[in-house]
Amino acid sequence: MTSTTPPAPALTRPSRSAPRPPSPVPVLAHLVIWGGAAAVLALWWSDTRSVVGVAGWLTGAGRITGLLAGYTCAVLLVLMARTPLLDRAIGTDRLARWHAMGGRYTISLACAHVLLIIWGYSLESRTGVVDQTTTLVLHYPDLLKGTVGFLLFLVTAIVSARAVRRRVSYETWHFLHFATYLAVFLVFGHQLSDGADFTGNRSAQLAWYALYIGAAALLAWYRFAVPVRRALRHRLYVTEVRPEAPGVVSVYLSGSRLEELRAEPGQFFRWRFLTRGLWWAANPYSLSAAPHPAYLRITVKASGGHSAALARLEPGTRVLTEGPYGAFTARRRRARKTLLLGGGVGITPLRTLFETLPGEVTLVYRARRPEDLALRAELDGVAAARGATVHYVVDEPAAYSSPLTAEALRGLVPDLAERDVYLCGPPGMTQAALRALRDAGVPRRRVHHESFAL
């Protein structure tokens, strides 16, 4: 195979930018979200003259939970629209956690809405729950569609549950989430047709339309139009696939005007390789070398069918990409000293930060065996070039192993509590590291965490 890439990524000088204050965007986002929820409750309050009897209380609670469920659906769509402002200021990983937490709230509210409305209506009409359910679903406008949407939400929630999620491939989970777009559309129609707070209330209807049309516009632009435009402009293709460690390969890519992507060290893209068996999935992989005007590089471990197939990519394979995404960058730095703590293939974004972060930087890289330490020669080269420190910790052989505890980390980095910490690795290692850092006295605001669980 002929290589058209340099023998190794050219080293980039560390930035000299000073630590930045925290961004106000996360706080503002919380205020906007909770302010919207308060407005939804105000809508119910303004339309409710009185609540009488048990049936009235149950129906009123059902209306509130339905309104909040509809509102949170729109919020969830906005959170995952990949809007650059939110993505850079809050981070894709953090937005994904907000989205997952919001999804649990939404499903809980939707279930409560269904149960409370059926119960309240059955008490009011003095009919059985089954008869009342049949009447609602079959005879109320758009409620059959709303029921289908609700069931789609339930299926997505079950697939996203932690116990099930571990047994489902990323690609399957990702595609099942597309069903939620249909579910939102179906439920939206039901709310406007049957919601007591919307029927006859033109202002409320217009506000609801504006909320959902705004969310749909963000999704259409940033998740579909922008990636297509970038694909046509940058025309990415594979130039080389290079083994790095057992089951780990680096994929080099080139194209046109790569500098216009404005990627930063620590960020990732979603990559769609246009070849048999891979074209239908866009998976997230971090850059493993500092962005270069002539090429980009990702380093991937074979942990599933998609990632394993990358080792068989042929030069010239066309690539569609979305991004760059993520706030796991120098923008998060608060202190003048930094610890990079990585495990396994989590070294990929840390490799770029190790090279480019300003100030005093120490890298701790954990792996199962010495041969699993991918990019080790490059890391040693970066350490030598910038006078930084790198510690390798392996589980096997046992003589070189070290527990992931506060004491062990302080033994490697005595001034740990004074540093920013960038953390990236498998979930088990990450959770242990978070506990160790907390025990070591590192403030939570200075622990910057990148998860693989998107």
Short mmCIF file of C-alpha atoms in Angstrom, two decimals:
data_model
loop_
_atom_site.label_atom_id
_atom_site.label_comp_id
_atom_site.label_asym_id
_atom_site.label_seq_id
_atom_site.Cartn_x
_atom_site.Cartn_y
_atom_site.Cartn_z
CA MET A 1 0.00 0.00 0.00
CA THR A 2 1.46 3.34 -0.99
CA SER A 3 1.36 6.05 1.66
CA THR A 4 0.56 9.62 0.75
CA THR A 5 0.80 10.83 4.35
CA PRO A 6 3.85 12.01 6.27
CA PRO A 7 5.75 9.33 8.24
CA ALA A 8 4.40 10.84 11.47
CA PRO A 9 2.33 13.88 12.32
CA ALA A 10 4.43 17.02 12.44
CA LEU A 11 4.61 18.37 15.96
CA THR A 12 2.67 21.54 16.68
CA ARG A 13 3.89 24.13 19.11
CA PRO A 14 1.79 24.43 22.27
CA SER A 15 -0.59 27.36 22.37
CA ARG A 16 0.32 30.29 24.61
CA SER A 17 -3.24 31.22 25.43
CA ALA A 18 -4.02 31.98 29.06
CA PRO A 19 -6.61 29.97 31.07
CA ARG A 20 -10.15 31.16 30.37
CA PRO A 21 -12.98 31.87 32.81
CA PRO A 22 -15.95 29.47 32.74
CA SER A 23 -18.47 30.08 29.97
CA PRO A 24 -21.86 31.49 31.08
CA VAL A 25 -23.68 29.46 28.41
CA PRO A 26 -24.41 26.36 30.59
CA VAL A 27 -26.02 28.54 33.28
CA LEU A 28 -28.00 30.50 30.69
CA ALA A 29 -29.14 27.25 29.07
CA HIS A 30 -30.46 26.00 32.41
CA LEU A 31 -32.29 29.28 33.00
CA VAL A 32 -33.91 29.15 29.55
CA ILE A 33 -34.97 25.51 29.97
CA TRP A 34 -36.50 26.03 33.41
CA GLY A 35 -38.01 29.34 32.33
CA GLY A 36 -39.79 27.53 29.50
CA ALA A 37 -41.11 24.92 31.95
CA ALA A 38 -42.45 27.74 34.14
CA ALA A 39 -44.19 29.25 31.11
CA VAL A 40 -45.83 25.89 30.37
CA LEU A 41 -47.14 25.71 33.94
CA ALA A 42 -48.40 29.29 33.61
CA LEU A 43 -50.34 28.21 30.50
CA TRP A 44 -52.14 25.52 32.48
CA TRP A 45 -52.80 27.92 35.36
CA SER A 46 -54.30 30.59 33.11
CA ASP A 47 -56.64 28.09 31.46
CA THR A 48 -57.80 26.43 34.70
CA ARG A 49 -60.58 28.21 36.56
CA SER A 50 -61.12 25.57 39.22
CA VAL A 51 -60.30 21.97 40.12
CA VAL A 52 -63.18 20.02 41.63
CA GLY A 53 -63.14 16.49 43.02
CA VAL A 54 -60.76 13.60 42.60
CA ALA A 55 -61.47 13.34 38.87
CA GLY A 56 -60.64 17.02 38.43
CA TRP A 57 -57.35 16.72 40.29
CA LEU A 58 -56.34 13.64 38.30
CA THR A 59 -57.27 15.25 34.99
CA GLY A 60 -55.48 18.48 35.93
CA ALA A 61 -52.33 16.54 36.84
CA GLY A 62 -52.65 14.69 33.54
CA ARG A 63 -52.81 17.99 31.64
CA ILE A 64 -49.74 19.34 33.45
CA THR A 65 -47.65 16.22 32.81
CA GLY A 66 -48.76 16.16 29.17
CA LEU A 67 -47.77 19.80 28.64
CA LEU A 68 -44.39 19.26 30.29
CA ALA A 69 -43.78 16.08 28.29
CA GLY A 70 -44.51 17.95 25.06
CA TYR A 71 -42.21 20.79 26.09
CA THR A 72 -39.34 18.47 27.06
CA CYS A 73 -39.62 16.72 23.69
CA ALA A 74 -38.75 20.00 21.98
CA VAL A 75 -35.94 20.66 24.47
CA LEU A 76 -34.44 17.21 23.79
CA LEU A 77 -34.45 17.89 20.05
CA VAL A 78 -32.65 21.21 20.54
CA LEU A 79 -30.03 19.66 22.85
CA MET A 80 -29.03 17.12 20.20
CA ALA A 81 -29.32 19.40 17.17
CA ARG A 82 -25.50 19.84 17.28
CA THR A 83 -25.77 23.61 17.38
CA PRO A 84 -22.21 25.01 17.40
CA LEU A 85 -22.89 27.51 20.20
CA LEU A 86 -24.12 24.83 22.60
CA ASP A 87 -21.62 22.23 21.45
CA ARG A 88 -18.54 24.41 21.94
CA ALA A 89 -19.66 26.06 25.18
CA ILE A 90 -21.23 23.04 26.89
CA GLY A 91 -19.74 20.06 25.07
CA THR A 92 -21.27 17.16 23.18
CA ASP A 93 -20.61 14.76 26.03
CA ARG A 94 -22.36 16.99 28.57
CA LEU A 95 -25.24 17.68 26.20
CA ALA A 96 -25.65 13.94 25.72
CA ARG A 97 -25.90 13.47 29.49
CA TRP A 98 -28.50 16.25 29.68
CA HIS A 99 -30.35 14.61 26.81
CA ALA A 100 -30.32 11.19 28.52
CA MET A 101 -31.53 12.66 31.81
CA GLY A 102 -34.19 14.71 30.01
CA GLY A 103 -35.28 11.59 28.14
CA ARG A 104 -35.98 9.82 31.42
CA TYR A 105 -38.02 12.80 32.62
CA THR A 106 -39.94 12.88 29.34
CA ILE A 107 -40.87 9.19 29.44
CA SER A 108 -41.89 9.47 33.09
CA LEU A 109 -44.06 12.51 32.36
CA ALA A 110 -45.62 10.84 29.31
CA CYS A 111 -46.46 7.68 31.27
CA ALA A 112 -47.93 9.75 34.10
CA HIS A 113 -49.95 11.77 31.59
CA VAL A 114 -51.48 8.67 30.02
CA LEU A 115 -52.35 7.01 33.33
CA LEU A 116 -53.71 10.17 34.99
CA ILE A 117 -55.89 11.19 32.03
CA ILE A 118 -57.39 7.71 31.64
CA TRP A 119 -58.02 7.44 35.38
CA GLY A 120 -59.48 10.92 35.67
CA TYR A 121 -61.74 10.53 32.64
CA SER A 122 -62.96 7.11 33.78
CA LEU A 123 -63.94 8.53 37.19
CA GLU A 124 -65.67 11.49 35.58
CA SER A 125 -67.64 9.33 33.11
CA ARG A 126 -68.07 6.45 35.59
CA THR A 127 -66.76 3.87 33.14
CA GLY A 128 -64.10 1.20 33.43
CA VAL A 129 -60.46 1.96 32.64
CA VAL A 130 -60.43 -0.38 29.63
CA ASP A 131 -63.62 1.10 28.16
CA GLN A 132 -62.35 4.62 28.73
CA THR A 133 -59.01 3.82 27.07
CA THR A 134 -60.80 2.40 24.02
CA THR A 135 -63.02 5.47 23.77
CA LEU A 136 -60.07 7.86 24.00
CA VAL A 137 -57.89 6.06 21.49
CA LEU A 138 -60.54 5.34 18.88
CA HIS A 139 -62.84 8.35 19.10
CA TYR A 140 -60.74 11.38 20.06
CA PRO A 141 -59.07 13.26 17.16
CA ASP A 142 -55.45 12.31 16.52
CA LEU A 143 -55.29 10.23 19.69
CA LEU A 144 -54.62 7.01 17.79
CA LYS A 145 -51.57 8.69 16.25
CA GLY A 146 -50.61 9.99 19.67
CA THR A 147 -50.81 6.44 21.05
CA VAL A 148 -48.48 5.17 18.33
CA GLY A 149 -46.05 7.99 19.14
CA PHE A 150 -46.19 7.14 22.85
CA LEU A 151 -45.42 3.47 22.12
CA LEU A 152 -42.45 4.49 19.95
CA PHE A 153 -41.13 6.55 22.86
CA LEU A 154 -41.48 3.53 25.15
CA VAL A 155 -39.52 1.30 22.76
CA THR A 156 -36.74 3.87 22.50
CA ALA A 157 -36.63 4.20 26.30
CA ILE A 158 -36.34 0.43 26.73
CA VAL A 159 -33.52 0.19 24.18
CA SER A 160 -31.73 3.11 25.89
CA ALA A 161 -31.94 1.54 29.35
CA ARG A 162 -28.45 0.74 30.62
CA ALA A 163 -29.01 -3.01 30.92
CA VAL A 164 -30.27 -3.23 27.32
CA ARG A 165 -27.95 -0.58 25.85
CA ARG A 166 -24.86 -2.69 26.67
CA ARG A 167 -26.24 -5.49 24.50
CA VAL A 168 -27.15 -3.32 21.50
CA SER A 169 -24.63 -2.04 18.98
CA TYR A 170 -24.09 1.69 18.65
CA GLU A 171 -25.44 1.58 15.09
CA THR A 172 -28.69 -0.16 16.12
CA TRP A 173 -29.21 2.20 19.05
CA HIS A 174 -28.50 5.21 16.84
CA PHE A 175 -30.97 4.22 14.13
CA LEU A 176 -33.72 3.33 16.58
CA HIS A 177 -33.46 6.89 17.87
CA PHE A 178 -34.61 8.13 14.48
CA ALA A 179 -38.03 6.69 15.38
CA THR A 180 -38.33 9.42 17.99
CA TYR A 181 -38.66 12.02 15.20
CA LEU A 182 -41.78 10.22 14.00
CA ALA A 183 -43.00 9.88 17.59
CA VAL A 184 -42.62 13.62 18.20
CA PHE A 185 -44.53 14.40 15.00
CA LEU A 186 -47.40 12.11 15.96
CA VAL A 187 -47.65 13.37 19.53
CA PHE A 188 -47.44 17.00 18.41
CA GLY A 189 -50.63 16.64 16.36
CA HIS A 190 -52.42 14.97 19.25
CA GLN A 191 -51.55 17.78 21.66
CA LEU A 192 -52.93 20.51 19.43
CA SER A 193 -56.11 18.53 18.61
CA ASP A 194 -56.95 17.23 22.10
CA GLY A 195 -55.11 19.46 24.56
CA ALA A 196 -57.55 21.55 26.55
CA ASP A 197 -54.92 24.28 26.83
CA PHE A 198 -54.63 24.59 23.03
CA THR A 199 -58.16 24.18 21.67
CA GLY A 200 -59.49 27.66 21.05
CA ASN A 201 -56.29 29.31 22.34
CA ARG A 202 -54.64 30.77 19.25
CA SER A 203 -51.73 32.33 21.15
CA ALA A 204 -50.82 29.02 22.80
CA GLN A 205 -51.03 27.22 19.45
CA LEU A 206 -48.73 29.76 17.78
CA ALA A 207 -46.23 29.53 20.64
CA TRP A 208 -46.22 25.71 20.38
CA TYR A 209 -45.75 25.86 16.63
CA ALA A 210 -42.87 28.32 17.05
CA LEU A 211 -41.20 26.05 19.62
CA TYR A 212 -41.37 22.96 17.43
CA ILE A 213 -40.64 24.69 14.13
CA GLY A 214 -37.57 26.28 15.73
CA ALA A 215 -36.35 22.89 16.97
CA ALA A 216 -37.03 21.31 13.56
CA ALA A 217 -35.15 24.11 11.79
CA LEU A 218 -32.07 23.61 13.98
CA LEU A 219 -32.15 19.87 13.31
CA ALA A 220 -32.63 20.25 9.58
CA TRP A 221 -29.82 22.77 9.24
CA TYR A 222 -27.11 21.44 11.54
CA ARG A 223 -27.74 17.69 11.24
CA PHE A 224 -28.53 17.50 7.53
CA ALA A 225 -27.84 20.64 5.47
CA VAL A 226 -24.47 21.54 6.98
CA PRO A 227 -22.99 18.00 6.67
CA VAL A 228 -24.09 17.79 3.02
CA ARG A 229 -22.60 21.19 2.25
CA ARG A 230 -19.31 20.27 3.92
CA ALA A 231 -19.15 16.95 2.11
CA LEU A 232 -19.42 18.67 -1.23
CA ARG A 233 -16.86 21.31 -0.27
CA HIS A 234 -14.16 19.21 1.43
CA ARG A 235 -14.43 15.90 -0.49
CA LEU A 236 -12.69 13.78 2.12
CA TYR A 237 -11.16 10.42 1.25
CA VAL A 238 -8.95 7.79 2.93
CA THR A 239 -5.25 7.96 2.11
CA GLU A 240 -3.82 5.28 4.41
CA VAL A 241 -4.69 2.81 7.18
CA ARG A 242 -1.78 2.17 9.54
CA PRO A 243 -1.65 -0.43 12.41
CA GLU A 244 -0.75 1.10 15.78
CA ALA A 245 -1.33 -1.70 18.34
CA PRO A 246 -3.19 -5.03 18.51
CA GLY A 247 -6.68 -4.26 17.17
CA VAL A 248 -5.88 -0.54 16.81
CA VAL A 249 -5.39 1.31 13.52
CA SER A 250 -4.93 4.91 12.44
CA VAL A 251 -6.91 6.14 9.44
CA TYR A 252 -5.41 9.08 7.53
CA LEU A 253 -7.75 11.26 5.48
CA SER A 254 -7.23 14.11 3.08
CA GLY A 255 -9.43 16.49 1.12
CA SER A 256 -9.92 20.10 0.12
CA ARG A 257 -9.80 23.18 2.34
CA LEU A 258 -9.43 21.19 5.55
CA GLU A 259 -8.37 24.29 7.46
CA GLU A 260 -11.90 25.66 6.96
CA LEU A 261 -13.24 22.92 9.21
CA ARG A 262 -11.67 24.82 12.11
CA ALA A 263 -11.17 21.67 14.13
CA GLU A 264 -9.44 21.98 17.50
CA PRO A 265 -7.26 19.43 19.33
CA GLY A 266 -9.52 17.26 21.49
CA GLN A 267 -12.54 17.39 19.20
CA PHE A 268 -14.20 14.58 17.24
CA PHE A 269 -16.15 14.10 14.03
CA ARG A 270 -18.85 11.66 13.02
CA TRP A 271 -17.46 9.67 10.11
CA ARG A 272 -19.40 7.88 7.38
CA PHE A 273 -17.18 5.75 5.14
CA LEU A 274 -18.79 5.23 1.74
CA THR A 275 -17.97 1.58 1.26
CA ARG A 276 -19.89 -1.66 1.56
CA GLY A 277 -21.09 -2.36 5.10
CA LEU A 278 -20.10 1.07 6.45
CA TRP A 279 -21.94 3.69 4.39
CA TRP A 280 -25.14 3.53 6.44
CA ALA A 281 -23.59 4.43 9.83
CA ALA A 282 -21.90 7.63 11.04
CA ASN A 283 -19.78 6.85 14.09
CA PRO A 284 -17.96 9.32 16.37
CA TYR A 285 -14.14 9.11 16.46
CA SER A 286 -11.77 11.71 17.91
CA LEU A 287 -8.86 13.21 16.04
CA SER A 288 -5.64 11.56 17.19
CA ALA A 289 -3.31 14.14 15.63
CA ALA A 290 -3.48 17.91 15.69
CA PRO A 291 -5.53 19.18 12.72
CA HIS A 292 -3.35 19.79 9.67
CA PRO A 293 -4.22 21.65 6.44
CA ALA A 294 -3.20 18.58 4.40
CA TYR A 295 -4.71 15.70 6.38
CA LEU A 296 -6.71 14.51 9.39
CA ARG A 297 -6.14 11.36 11.43
CA ILE A 298 -8.29 9.18 13.67
CA THR A 299 -7.13 6.18 15.67
CA VAL A 300 -9.69 3.46 16.29
CA LYS A 301 -9.82 0.27 18.36
CA ALA A 302 -11.78 -2.71 17.05
CA SER A 303 -14.60 -2.90 19.60
CA GLY A 304 -17.47 -3.71 17.24
CA GLY A 305 -18.32 -4.51 13.64
CA HIS A 306 -17.98 -0.94 12.40
CA SER A 307 -14.69 -0.11 14.12
CA ALA A 308 -13.16 -3.48 13.18
CA ALA A 309 -14.02 -2.92 9.51
CA LEU A 310 -11.96 0.28 9.39
CA ALA A 311 -8.78 -1.81 9.28
CA ARG A 312 -9.88 -3.02 5.84
CA LEU A 313 -10.52 0.40 4.30
CA GLU A 314 -8.92 0.97 0.92
CA PRO A 315 -7.13 4.20 -0.05
CA GLY A 316 -9.46 6.39 -2.05
CA THR A 317 -12.58 5.47 -0.07
CA ARG A 318 -14.81 8.53 0.07
CA VAL A 319 -15.84 9.84 3.48
CA LEU A 320 -18.70 12.02 4.69
CA THR A 321 -18.11 13.78 7.98
CA GLU A 322 -20.07 15.82 10.51
CA GLY A 323 -18.27 18.14 12.88
CA PRO A 324 -16.07 19.12 14.51
CA TYR A 325 -17.89 18.51 17.78
CA GLY A 326 -17.04 18.63 21.45
CA ALA A 327 -15.71 21.05 24.05
CA PHE A 328 -12.92 18.74 25.25
CA THR A 329 -10.42 21.39 24.21
CA ALA A 330 -8.03 23.97 25.61
CA ARG A 331 -11.03 26.27 26.06
CA ARG A 332 -11.87 24.36 29.25
CA ARG A 333 -8.50 24.98 30.86
CA ARG A 334 -8.69 26.87 34.15
CA ALA A 335 -5.23 26.26 35.70
CA ARG A 336 -1.71 26.67 34.35
CA LYS A 337 -0.82 23.04 35.02
CA THR A 338 -2.64 20.11 33.46
CA LEU A 339 -2.91 16.36 33.96
CA LEU A 340 -4.08 14.25 31.02
CA LEU A 341 -5.44 10.92 32.26
CA GLY A 342 -6.32 8.37 29.59
CA GLY A 343 -7.12 4.70 29.27
CA GLY A 344 -7.05 2.45 26.21
CA VAL A 345 -8.09 4.15 22.99
CA GLY A 346 -9.16 7.15 25.08
CA ILE A 347 -5.63 8.34 24.40
CA THR A 348 -6.72 9.68 20.99
CA PRO A 349 -8.03 13.14 22.00
CA LEU A 350 -5.41 13.34 24.76
CA ARG A 351 -2.65 12.77 22.19
CA THR A 352 -3.61 16.03 20.47
CA LEU A 353 -3.94 17.93 23.75
CA PHE A 354 -0.60 16.60 25.00
CA GLU A 355 1.02 18.22 22.02
CA THR A 356 -0.82 21.54 22.00
CA LEU A 357 -1.92 22.51 25.52
CA PRO A 358 0.12 25.38 26.96
CA GLY A 359 1.78 25.31 30.36
CA GLU A 360 3.09 22.33 32.30
CA VAL A 361 1.46 19.12 31.10
CA THR A 362 1.73 15.58 32.49
CA LEU A 363 0.21 12.53 30.79
CA VAL A 364 -0.77 9.30 32.56
CA TYR A 365 -1.69 6.58 30.06
CA ARG A 366 -3.20 3.31 31.33
CA ALA A 367 -3.58 0.10 29.32
CA ARG A 368 -3.91 -3.62 29.93
CA ARG A 369 -0.55 -4.65 28.41
CA PRO A 370 2.52 -2.78 27.15
CA GLU A 371 1.67 -3.69 23.54
CA ASP A 372 -1.74 -2.01 23.98
CA LEU A 373 -0.12 1.40 24.47
CA ALA A 374 -1.05 2.87 21.09
CA LEU A 375 0.92 5.84 19.72
CA ARG A 376 3.60 5.37 22.37
CA ALA A 377 6.48 6.45 20.12
CA GLU A 378 4.62 9.65 19.24
CA LEU A 379 3.85 10.38 22.88
CA ASP A 380 7.52 9.93 23.79
CA GLY A 381 8.45 12.27 20.95
CA VAL A 382 6.00 14.94 22.13
CA ALA A 383 7.26 14.61 25.72
CA ALA A 384 10.86 15.05 24.60
CA ALA A 385 10.06 17.98 22.31
CA ARG A 386 8.19 20.02 24.90
CA GLY A 387 9.90 18.79 28.09
CA ALA A 388 6.72 17.19 29.42
CA THR A 389 6.26 14.06 31.52
CA VAL A 390 4.48 10.87 30.49
CA HIS A 391 3.74 7.90 32.78
CA TYR A 392 2.70 4.51 31.37
CA VAL A 393 0.71 2.23 33.68
CA VAL A 394 -0.24 -1.31 32.63
CA ASP A 395 -2.16 -4.07 34.39
CA GLU A 396 0.08 -6.84 33.06
CA PRO A 397 2.73 -7.71 34.12
CA ALA A 398 1.68 -7.07 37.71
CA ALA A 399 5.05 -5.55 38.59
CA TYR A 400 4.15 -2.47 36.54
CA SER A 401 0.51 -2.18 37.60
CA SER A 402 -0.81 0.55 39.84
CA PRO A 403 -4.29 1.01 41.35
CA LEU A 404 -6.34 3.94 40.16
CA THR A 405 -6.57 5.66 43.54
CA ALA A 406 -5.92 9.12 44.92
CA GLU A 407 -2.70 7.92 46.58
CA ALA A 408 -1.39 6.35 43.39
CA LEU A 409 -2.16 9.44 41.32
CA ARG A 410 -0.52 11.73 43.86
CA GLY A 411 2.53 9.48 43.74
CA LEU A 412 2.81 10.18 40.01
CA VAL A 413 1.66 13.81 40.15
CA PRO A 414 2.34 15.33 43.61
CA ASP A 415 0.66 18.66 42.82
CA LEU A 416 -2.46 16.95 41.43
CA ALA A 417 -4.93 19.13 43.37
CA GLU A 418 -3.54 22.26 41.66
CA ARG A 419 -4.11 21.00 38.12
CA ASP A 420 -6.81 20.83 35.53
CA VAL A 421 -7.53 17.20 34.63
CA TYR A 422 -8.60 16.01 31.18
CA LEU A 423 -10.02 12.50 31.50
CA CYS A 424 -10.90 10.08 28.69
CA GLY A 425 -11.23 6.32 28.75
CA PRO A 426 -13.58 3.33 29.03
CA PRO A 427 -16.54 3.74 31.42
CA GLY A 428 -15.13 1.57 34.23
CA MET A 429 -11.77 3.31 34.22
CA THR A 430 -13.45 6.73 34.00
CA GLN A 431 -15.67 6.11 37.04
CA ALA A 432 -12.72 4.91 39.10
CA ALA A 433 -10.70 7.95 38.02
CA LEU A 434 -13.48 10.36 38.96
CA ARG A 435 -13.61 8.86 42.46
CA ALA A 436 -9.83 9.03 42.80
CA LEU A 437 -9.69 12.65 41.65
CA ARG A 438 -12.44 13.63 44.05
CA ASP A 439 -10.58 11.91 46.92
CA ALA A 440 -7.39 13.71 45.85
CA GLY A 441 -9.07 17.08 46.29
CA VAL A 442 -9.34 18.08 42.63
CA PRO A 443 -12.31 20.49 42.33
CA ARG A 444 -15.08 19.13 40.15
CA ARG A 445 -15.03 22.24 37.95
CA ARG A 446 -11.45 21.41 36.91
CA VAL A 447 -12.14 17.80 35.87
CA HIS A 448 -12.96 17.77 32.16
CA HIS A 449 -14.49 14.46 31.18
CA GLU A 450 -14.97 12.94 27.73
CA SER A 451 -17.13 9.83 27.59
CA PHE A 452 -17.45 7.14 24.93
CA ALA A 453 -21.12 6.66 25.85
CA LEU A 454 -22.68 8.99 23.26
#
